[in-house]
mmCIF file of N, CA and C in Angstrom:
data_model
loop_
_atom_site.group_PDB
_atom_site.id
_atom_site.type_symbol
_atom_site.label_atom_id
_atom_site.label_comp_id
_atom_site.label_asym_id
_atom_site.label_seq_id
_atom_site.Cartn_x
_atom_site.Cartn_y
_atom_site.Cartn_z
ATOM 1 N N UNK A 1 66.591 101.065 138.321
ATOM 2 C CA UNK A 1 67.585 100.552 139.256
ATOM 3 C C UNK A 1 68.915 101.265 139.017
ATOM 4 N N UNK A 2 69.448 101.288 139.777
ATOM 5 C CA UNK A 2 70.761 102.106 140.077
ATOM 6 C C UNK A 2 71.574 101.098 141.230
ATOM 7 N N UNK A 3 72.759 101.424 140.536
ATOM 8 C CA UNK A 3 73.885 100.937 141.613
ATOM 9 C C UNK A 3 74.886 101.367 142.691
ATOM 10 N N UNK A 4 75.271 101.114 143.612
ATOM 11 C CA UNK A 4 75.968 101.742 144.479
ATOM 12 C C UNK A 4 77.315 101.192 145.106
ATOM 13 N N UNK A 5 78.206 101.906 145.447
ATOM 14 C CA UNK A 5 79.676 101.101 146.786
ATOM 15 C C UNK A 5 78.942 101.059 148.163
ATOM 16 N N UNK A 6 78.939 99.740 148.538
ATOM 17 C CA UNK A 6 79.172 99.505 149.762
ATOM 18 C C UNK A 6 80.257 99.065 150.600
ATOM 19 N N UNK A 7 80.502 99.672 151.668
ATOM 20 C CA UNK A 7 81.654 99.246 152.623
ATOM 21 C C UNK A 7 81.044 97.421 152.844
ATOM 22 N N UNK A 8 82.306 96.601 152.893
ATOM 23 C CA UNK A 8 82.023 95.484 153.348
ATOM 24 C C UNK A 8 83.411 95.283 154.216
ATOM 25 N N UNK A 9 83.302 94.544 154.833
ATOM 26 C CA UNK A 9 84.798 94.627 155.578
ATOM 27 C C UNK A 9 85.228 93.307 155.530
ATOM 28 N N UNK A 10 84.244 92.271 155.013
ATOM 29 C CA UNK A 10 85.256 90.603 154.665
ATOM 30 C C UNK A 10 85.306 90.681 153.300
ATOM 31 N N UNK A 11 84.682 91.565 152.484
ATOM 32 C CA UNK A 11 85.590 91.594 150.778
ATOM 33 C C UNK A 11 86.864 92.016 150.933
ATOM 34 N N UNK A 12 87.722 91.652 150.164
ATOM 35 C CA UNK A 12 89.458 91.726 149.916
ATOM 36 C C UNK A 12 89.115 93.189 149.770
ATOM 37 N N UNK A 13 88.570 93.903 148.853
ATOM 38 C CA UNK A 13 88.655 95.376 148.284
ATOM 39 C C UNK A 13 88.075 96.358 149.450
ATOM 40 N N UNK A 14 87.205 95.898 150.711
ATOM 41 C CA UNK A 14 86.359 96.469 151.430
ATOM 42 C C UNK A 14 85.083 97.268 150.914
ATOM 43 N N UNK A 15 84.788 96.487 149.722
ATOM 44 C CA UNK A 15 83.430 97.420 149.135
ATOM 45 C C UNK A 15 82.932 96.261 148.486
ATOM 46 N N UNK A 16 81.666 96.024 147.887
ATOM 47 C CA UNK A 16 80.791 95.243 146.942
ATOM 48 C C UNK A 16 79.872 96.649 146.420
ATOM 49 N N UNK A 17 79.788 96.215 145.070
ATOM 50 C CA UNK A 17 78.284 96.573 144.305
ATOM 51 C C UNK A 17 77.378 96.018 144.578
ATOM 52 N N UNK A 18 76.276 96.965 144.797
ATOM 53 C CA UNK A 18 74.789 96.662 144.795
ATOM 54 C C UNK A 18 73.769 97.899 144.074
ATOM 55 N N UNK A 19 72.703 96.154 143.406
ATOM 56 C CA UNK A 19 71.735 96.976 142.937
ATOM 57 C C UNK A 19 70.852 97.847 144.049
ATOM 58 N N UNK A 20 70.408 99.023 143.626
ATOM 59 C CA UNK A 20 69.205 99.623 144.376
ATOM 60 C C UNK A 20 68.259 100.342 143.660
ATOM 61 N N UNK A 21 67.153 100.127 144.505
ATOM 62 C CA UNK A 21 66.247 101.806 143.542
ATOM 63 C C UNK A 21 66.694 102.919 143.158
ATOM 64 N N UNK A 22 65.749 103.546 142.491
ATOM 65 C CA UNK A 22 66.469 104.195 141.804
ATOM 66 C C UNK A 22 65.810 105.231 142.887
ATOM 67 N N UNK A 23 64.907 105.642 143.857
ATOM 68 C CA UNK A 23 64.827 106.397 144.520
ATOM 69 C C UNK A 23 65.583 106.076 145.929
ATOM 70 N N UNK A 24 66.351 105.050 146.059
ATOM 71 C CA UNK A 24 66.933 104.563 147.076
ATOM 72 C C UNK A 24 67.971 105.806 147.838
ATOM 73 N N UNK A 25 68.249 105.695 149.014
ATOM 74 C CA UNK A 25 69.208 106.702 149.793
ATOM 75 C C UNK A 25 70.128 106.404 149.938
ATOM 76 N N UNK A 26 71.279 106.714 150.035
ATOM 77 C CA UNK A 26 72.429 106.372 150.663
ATOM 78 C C UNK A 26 72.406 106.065 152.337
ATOM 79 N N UNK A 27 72.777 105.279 152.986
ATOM 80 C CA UNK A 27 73.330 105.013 154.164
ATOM 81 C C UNK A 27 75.024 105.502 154.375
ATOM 82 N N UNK A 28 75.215 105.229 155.770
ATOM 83 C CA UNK A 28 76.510 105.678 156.139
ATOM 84 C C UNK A 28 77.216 104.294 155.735
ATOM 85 N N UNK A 29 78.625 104.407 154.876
ATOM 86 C CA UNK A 29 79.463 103.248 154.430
ATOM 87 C C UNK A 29 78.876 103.499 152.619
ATOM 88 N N UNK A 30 78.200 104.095 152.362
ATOM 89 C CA UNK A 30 78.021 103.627 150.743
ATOM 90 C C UNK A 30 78.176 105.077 150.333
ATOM 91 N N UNK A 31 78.302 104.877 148.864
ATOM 92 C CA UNK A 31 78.673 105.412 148.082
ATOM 93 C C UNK A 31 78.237 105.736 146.610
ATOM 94 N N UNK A 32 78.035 106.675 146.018
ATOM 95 C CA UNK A 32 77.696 106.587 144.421
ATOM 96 C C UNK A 32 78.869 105.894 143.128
ATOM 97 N N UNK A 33 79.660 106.635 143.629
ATOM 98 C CA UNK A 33 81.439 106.795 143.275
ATOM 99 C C UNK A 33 82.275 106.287 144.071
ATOM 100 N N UNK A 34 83.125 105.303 143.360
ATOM 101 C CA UNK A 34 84.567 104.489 144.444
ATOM 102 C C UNK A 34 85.273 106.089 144.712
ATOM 103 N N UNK A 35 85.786 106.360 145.927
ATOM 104 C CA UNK A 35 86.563 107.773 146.112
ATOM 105 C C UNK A 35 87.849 107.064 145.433
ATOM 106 N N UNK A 36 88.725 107.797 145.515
ATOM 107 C CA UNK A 36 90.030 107.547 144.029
ATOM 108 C C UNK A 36 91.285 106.997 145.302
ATOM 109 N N UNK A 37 91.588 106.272 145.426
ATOM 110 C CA UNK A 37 93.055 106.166 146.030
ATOM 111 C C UNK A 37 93.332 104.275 145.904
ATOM 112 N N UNK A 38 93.385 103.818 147.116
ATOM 113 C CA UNK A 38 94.173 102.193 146.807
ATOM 114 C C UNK A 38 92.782 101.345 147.890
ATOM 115 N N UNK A 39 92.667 100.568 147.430
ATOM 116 C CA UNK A 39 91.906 99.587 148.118
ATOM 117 C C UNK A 39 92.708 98.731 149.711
ATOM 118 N N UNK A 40 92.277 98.130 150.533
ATOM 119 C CA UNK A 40 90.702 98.096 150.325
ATOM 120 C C UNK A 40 90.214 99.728 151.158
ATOM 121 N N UNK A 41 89.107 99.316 150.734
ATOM 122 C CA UNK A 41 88.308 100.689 151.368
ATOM 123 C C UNK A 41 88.035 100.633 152.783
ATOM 124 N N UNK A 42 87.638 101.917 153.270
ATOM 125 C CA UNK A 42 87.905 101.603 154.430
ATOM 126 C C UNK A 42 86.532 102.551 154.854
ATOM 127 N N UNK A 43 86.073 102.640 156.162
ATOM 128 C CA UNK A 43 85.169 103.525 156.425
ATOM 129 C C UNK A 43 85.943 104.710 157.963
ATOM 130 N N UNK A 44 85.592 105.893 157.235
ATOM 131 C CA UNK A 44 86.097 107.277 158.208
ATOM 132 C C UNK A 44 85.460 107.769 158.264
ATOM 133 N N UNK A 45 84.546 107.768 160.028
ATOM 134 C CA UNK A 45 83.319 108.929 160.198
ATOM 135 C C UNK A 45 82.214 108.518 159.497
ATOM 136 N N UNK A 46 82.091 107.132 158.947
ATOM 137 C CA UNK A 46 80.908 106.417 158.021
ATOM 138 C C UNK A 46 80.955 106.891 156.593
ATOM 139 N N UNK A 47 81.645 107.286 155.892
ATOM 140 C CA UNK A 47 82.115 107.271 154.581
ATOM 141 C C UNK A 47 83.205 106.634 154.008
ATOM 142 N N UNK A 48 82.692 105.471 152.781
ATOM 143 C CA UNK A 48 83.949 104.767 152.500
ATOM 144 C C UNK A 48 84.568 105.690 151.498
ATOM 145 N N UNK A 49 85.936 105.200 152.264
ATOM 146 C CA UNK A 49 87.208 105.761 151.825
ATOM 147 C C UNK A 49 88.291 104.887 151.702
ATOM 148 N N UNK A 50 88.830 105.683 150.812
ATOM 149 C CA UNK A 50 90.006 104.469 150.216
ATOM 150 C C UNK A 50 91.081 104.713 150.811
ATOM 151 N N UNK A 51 92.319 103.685 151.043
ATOM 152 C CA UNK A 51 93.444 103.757 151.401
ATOM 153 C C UNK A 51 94.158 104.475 150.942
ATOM 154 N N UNK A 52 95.338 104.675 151.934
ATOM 155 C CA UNK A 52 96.646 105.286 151.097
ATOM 156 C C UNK A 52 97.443 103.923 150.592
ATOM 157 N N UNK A 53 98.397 104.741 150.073
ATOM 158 C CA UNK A 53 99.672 103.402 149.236
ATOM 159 C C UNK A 53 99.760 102.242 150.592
ATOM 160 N N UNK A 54 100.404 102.863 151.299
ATOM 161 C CA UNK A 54 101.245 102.677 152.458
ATOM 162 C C UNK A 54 100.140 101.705 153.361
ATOM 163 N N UNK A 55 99.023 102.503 153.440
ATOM 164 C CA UNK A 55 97.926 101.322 154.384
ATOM 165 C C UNK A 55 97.766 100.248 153.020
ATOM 166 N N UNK A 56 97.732 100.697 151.927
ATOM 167 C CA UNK A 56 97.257 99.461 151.507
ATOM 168 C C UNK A 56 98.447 97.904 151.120
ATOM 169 N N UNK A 57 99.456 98.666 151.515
ATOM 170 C CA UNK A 57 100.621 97.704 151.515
ATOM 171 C C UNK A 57 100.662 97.043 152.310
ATOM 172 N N UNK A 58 100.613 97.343 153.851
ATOM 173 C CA UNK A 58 100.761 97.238 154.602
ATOM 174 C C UNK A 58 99.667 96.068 155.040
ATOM 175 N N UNK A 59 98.286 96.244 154.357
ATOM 176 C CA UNK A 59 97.087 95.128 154.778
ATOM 177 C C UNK A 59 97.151 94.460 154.104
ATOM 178 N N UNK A 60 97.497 94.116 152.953
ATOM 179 C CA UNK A 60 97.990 93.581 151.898
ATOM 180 C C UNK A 60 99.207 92.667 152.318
ATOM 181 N N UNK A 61 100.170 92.944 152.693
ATOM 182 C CA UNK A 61 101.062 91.886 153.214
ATOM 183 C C UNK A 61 101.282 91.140 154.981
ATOM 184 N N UNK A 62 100.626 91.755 155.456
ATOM 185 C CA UNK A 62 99.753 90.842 156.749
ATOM 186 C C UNK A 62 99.020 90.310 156.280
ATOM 187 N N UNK A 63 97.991 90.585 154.962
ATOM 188 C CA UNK A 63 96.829 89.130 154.491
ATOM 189 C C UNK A 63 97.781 88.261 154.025
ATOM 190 N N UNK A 64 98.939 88.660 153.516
ATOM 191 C CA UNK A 64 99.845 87.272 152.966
ATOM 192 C C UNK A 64 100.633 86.824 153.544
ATOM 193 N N UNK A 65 100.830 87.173 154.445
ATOM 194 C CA UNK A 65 102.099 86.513 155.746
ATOM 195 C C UNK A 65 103.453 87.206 155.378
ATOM 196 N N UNK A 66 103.154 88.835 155.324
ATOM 197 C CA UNK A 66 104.346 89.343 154.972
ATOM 198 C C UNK A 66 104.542 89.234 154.092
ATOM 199 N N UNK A 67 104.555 88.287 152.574
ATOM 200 C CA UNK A 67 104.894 88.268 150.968
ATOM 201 C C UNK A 67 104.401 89.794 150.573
ATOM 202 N N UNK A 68 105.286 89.762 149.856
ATOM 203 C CA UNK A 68 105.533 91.056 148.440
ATOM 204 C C UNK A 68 104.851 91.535 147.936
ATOM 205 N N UNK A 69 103.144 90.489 148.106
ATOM 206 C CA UNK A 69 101.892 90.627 147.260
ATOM 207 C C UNK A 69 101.431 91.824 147.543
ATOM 208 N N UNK A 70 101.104 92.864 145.874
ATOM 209 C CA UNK A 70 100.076 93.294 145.887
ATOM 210 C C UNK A 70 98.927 93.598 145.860
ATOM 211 N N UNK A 71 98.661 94.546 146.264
ATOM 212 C CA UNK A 71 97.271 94.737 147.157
ATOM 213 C C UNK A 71 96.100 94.678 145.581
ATOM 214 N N UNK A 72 94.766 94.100 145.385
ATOM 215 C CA UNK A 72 94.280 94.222 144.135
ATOM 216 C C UNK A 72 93.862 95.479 143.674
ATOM 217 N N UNK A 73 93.830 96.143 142.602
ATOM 218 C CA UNK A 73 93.726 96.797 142.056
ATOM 219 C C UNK A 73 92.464 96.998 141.043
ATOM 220 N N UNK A 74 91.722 98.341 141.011
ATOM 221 C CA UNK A 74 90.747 98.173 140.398
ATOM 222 C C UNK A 74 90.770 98.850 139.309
ATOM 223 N N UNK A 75 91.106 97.858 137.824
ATOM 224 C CA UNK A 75 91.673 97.946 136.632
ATOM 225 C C UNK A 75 90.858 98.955 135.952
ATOM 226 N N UNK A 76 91.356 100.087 134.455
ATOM 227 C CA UNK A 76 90.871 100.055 134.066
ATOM 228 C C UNK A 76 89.537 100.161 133.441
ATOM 229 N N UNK A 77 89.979 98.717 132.978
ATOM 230 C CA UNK A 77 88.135 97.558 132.715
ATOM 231 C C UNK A 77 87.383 97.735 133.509
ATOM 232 N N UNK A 78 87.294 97.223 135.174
ATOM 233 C CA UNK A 78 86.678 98.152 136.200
ATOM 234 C C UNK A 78 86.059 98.862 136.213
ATOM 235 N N UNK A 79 86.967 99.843 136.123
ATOM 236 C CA UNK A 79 86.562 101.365 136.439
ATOM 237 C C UNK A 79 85.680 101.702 135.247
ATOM 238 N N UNK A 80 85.776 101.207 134.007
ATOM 239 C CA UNK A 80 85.119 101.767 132.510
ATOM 240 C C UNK A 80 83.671 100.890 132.918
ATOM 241 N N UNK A 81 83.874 99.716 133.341
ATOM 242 C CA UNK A 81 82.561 99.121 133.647
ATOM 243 C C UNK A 81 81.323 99.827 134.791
ATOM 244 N N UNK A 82 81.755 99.989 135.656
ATOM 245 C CA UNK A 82 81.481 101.034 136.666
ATOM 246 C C UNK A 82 80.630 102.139 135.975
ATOM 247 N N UNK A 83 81.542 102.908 135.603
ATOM 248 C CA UNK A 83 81.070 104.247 134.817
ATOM 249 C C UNK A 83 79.830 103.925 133.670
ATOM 250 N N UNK A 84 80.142 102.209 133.025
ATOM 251 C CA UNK A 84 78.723 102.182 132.020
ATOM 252 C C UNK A 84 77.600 101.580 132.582
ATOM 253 N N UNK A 85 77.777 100.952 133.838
ATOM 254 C CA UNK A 85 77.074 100.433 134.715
ATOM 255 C C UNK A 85 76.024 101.931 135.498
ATOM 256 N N UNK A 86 76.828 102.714 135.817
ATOM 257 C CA UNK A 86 75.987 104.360 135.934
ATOM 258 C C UNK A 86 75.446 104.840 134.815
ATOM 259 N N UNK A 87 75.791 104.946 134.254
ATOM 260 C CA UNK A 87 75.065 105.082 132.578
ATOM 261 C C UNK A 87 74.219 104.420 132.297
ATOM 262 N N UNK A 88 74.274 103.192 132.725
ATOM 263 C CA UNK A 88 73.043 102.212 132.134
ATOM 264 C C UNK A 88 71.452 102.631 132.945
ATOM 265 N N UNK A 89 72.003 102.765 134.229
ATOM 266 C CA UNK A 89 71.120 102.587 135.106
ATOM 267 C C UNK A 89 70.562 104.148 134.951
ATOM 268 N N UNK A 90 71.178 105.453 134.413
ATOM 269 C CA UNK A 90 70.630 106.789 134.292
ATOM 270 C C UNK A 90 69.472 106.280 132.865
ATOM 271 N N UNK A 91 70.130 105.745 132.129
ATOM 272 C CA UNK A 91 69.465 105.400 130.827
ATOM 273 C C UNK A 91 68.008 104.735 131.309
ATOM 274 N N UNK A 92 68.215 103.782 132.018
ATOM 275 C CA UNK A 92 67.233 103.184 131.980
ATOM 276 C C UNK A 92 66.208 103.526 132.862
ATOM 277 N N UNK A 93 66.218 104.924 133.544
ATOM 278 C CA UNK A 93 65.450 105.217 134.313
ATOM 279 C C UNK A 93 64.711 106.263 133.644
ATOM 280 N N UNK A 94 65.632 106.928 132.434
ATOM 281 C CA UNK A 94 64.937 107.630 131.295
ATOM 282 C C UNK A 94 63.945 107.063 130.738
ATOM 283 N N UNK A 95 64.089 105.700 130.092
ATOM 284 C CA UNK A 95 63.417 105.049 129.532
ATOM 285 C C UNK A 95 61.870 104.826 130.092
ATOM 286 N N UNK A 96 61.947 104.294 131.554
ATOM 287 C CA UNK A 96 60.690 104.115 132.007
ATOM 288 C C UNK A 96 60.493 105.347 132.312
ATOM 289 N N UNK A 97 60.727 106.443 132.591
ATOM 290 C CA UNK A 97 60.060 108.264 132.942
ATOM 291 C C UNK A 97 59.608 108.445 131.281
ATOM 292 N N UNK A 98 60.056 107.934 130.213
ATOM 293 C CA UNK A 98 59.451 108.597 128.871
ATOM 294 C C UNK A 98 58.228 107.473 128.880
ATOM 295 N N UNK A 99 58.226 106.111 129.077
ATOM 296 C CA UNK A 99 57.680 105.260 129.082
ATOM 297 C C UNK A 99 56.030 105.658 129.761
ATOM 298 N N UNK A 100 56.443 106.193 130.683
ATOM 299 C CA UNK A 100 55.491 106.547 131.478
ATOM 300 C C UNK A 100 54.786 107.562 131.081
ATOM 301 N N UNK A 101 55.447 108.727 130.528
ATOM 302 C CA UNK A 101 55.146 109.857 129.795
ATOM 303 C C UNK A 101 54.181 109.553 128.237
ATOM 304 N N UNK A 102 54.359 108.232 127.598
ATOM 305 C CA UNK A 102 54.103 108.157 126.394
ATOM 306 C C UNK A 102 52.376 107.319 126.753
ATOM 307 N N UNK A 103 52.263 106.614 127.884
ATOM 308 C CA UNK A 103 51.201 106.194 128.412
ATOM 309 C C UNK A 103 50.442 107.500 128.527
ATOM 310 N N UNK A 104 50.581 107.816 129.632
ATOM 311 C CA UNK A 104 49.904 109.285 129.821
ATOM 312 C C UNK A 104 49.332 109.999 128.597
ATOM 313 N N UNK A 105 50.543 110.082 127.817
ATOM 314 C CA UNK A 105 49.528 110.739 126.353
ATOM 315 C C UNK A 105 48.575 110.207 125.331
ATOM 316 N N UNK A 106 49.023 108.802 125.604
ATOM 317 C CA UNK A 106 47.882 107.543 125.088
ATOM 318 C C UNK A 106 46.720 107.921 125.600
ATOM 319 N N UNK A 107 46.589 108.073 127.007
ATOM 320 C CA UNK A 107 45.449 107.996 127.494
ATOM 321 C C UNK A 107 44.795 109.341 127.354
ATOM 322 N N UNK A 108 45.046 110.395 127.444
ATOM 323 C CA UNK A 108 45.018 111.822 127.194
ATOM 324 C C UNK A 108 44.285 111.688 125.458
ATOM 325 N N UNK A 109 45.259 110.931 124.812
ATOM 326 C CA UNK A 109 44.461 111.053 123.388
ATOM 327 C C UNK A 109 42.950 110.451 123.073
ATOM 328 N N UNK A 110 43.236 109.187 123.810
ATOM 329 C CA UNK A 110 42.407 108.271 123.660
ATOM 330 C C UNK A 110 41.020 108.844 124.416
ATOM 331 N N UNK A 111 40.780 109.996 125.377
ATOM 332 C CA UNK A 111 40.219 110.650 125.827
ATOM 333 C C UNK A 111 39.412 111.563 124.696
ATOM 334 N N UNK A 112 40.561 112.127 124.168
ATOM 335 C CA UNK A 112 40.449 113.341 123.088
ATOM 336 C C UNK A 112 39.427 113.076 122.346
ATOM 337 N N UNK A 113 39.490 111.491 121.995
ATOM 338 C CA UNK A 113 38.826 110.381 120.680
ATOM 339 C C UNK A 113 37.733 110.408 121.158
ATOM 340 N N UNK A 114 37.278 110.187 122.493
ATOM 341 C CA UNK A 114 35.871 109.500 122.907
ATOM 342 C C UNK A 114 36.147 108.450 123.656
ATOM 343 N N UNK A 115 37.437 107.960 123.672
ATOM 344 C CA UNK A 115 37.236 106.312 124.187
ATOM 345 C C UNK A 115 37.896 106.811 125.535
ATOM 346 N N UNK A 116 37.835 105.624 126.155
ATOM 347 C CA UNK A 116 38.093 105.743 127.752
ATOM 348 C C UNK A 116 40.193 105.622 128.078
#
């Protein structure tokens, strides 16, 4: 399993994570990688894309009735989670391809032996 950005357009950020296969495709709106700029995301030509400062100020204080509030931000922590969250999911797709590989030679040996 592997994870991906999807465009959502009633999340605050305009994206959610989701799990997928690991042979899964991309659709138009998703993503491997958040692209780098200010939330929420947005979709251009069916690729999410992130705001500028300025749009994201700007949607950001029409969601608040004009207040000062800034727009959320994806910390950090986030972003480091993200990145081990891709890692995990490369890892663990290693795991079952060796997994699979170590069967195969079981059976290959177990051949070698006489047995079935």
């Amino acid at each position: 399993m592997k994870y991906i950005y999807r465009y959502d357009g009633q999340s605050p950020t305009g994206m959610v994570t989701v799990e997928v296969d690991d042979d899964y495709t991309l659709k138009a709106g998703e993503a491997t990688e958040l692209p780098a700029g200010f939330t929420p995301y947005k979709l251009v030509d069916g690729k999410l894309t992130a705001s500028t400062k300025e749009e994201s100020d700007a949607f950001y204080q029409k969601q608040n009735g004009n207040s000062m509030a800034t727009a959320p931000q994806i910390t950090p922590t986030q972003q480091m989670m993200a990145v081990f969250t891709k890692q995990m999911s490369t890892l663990s797709g290693q795991v079952t391809a060796l997994e699979q590989t170590v069967a195969v030679q079981n059976k290959q040996i177990a051949e070698l032996k006489g047995g079935k």
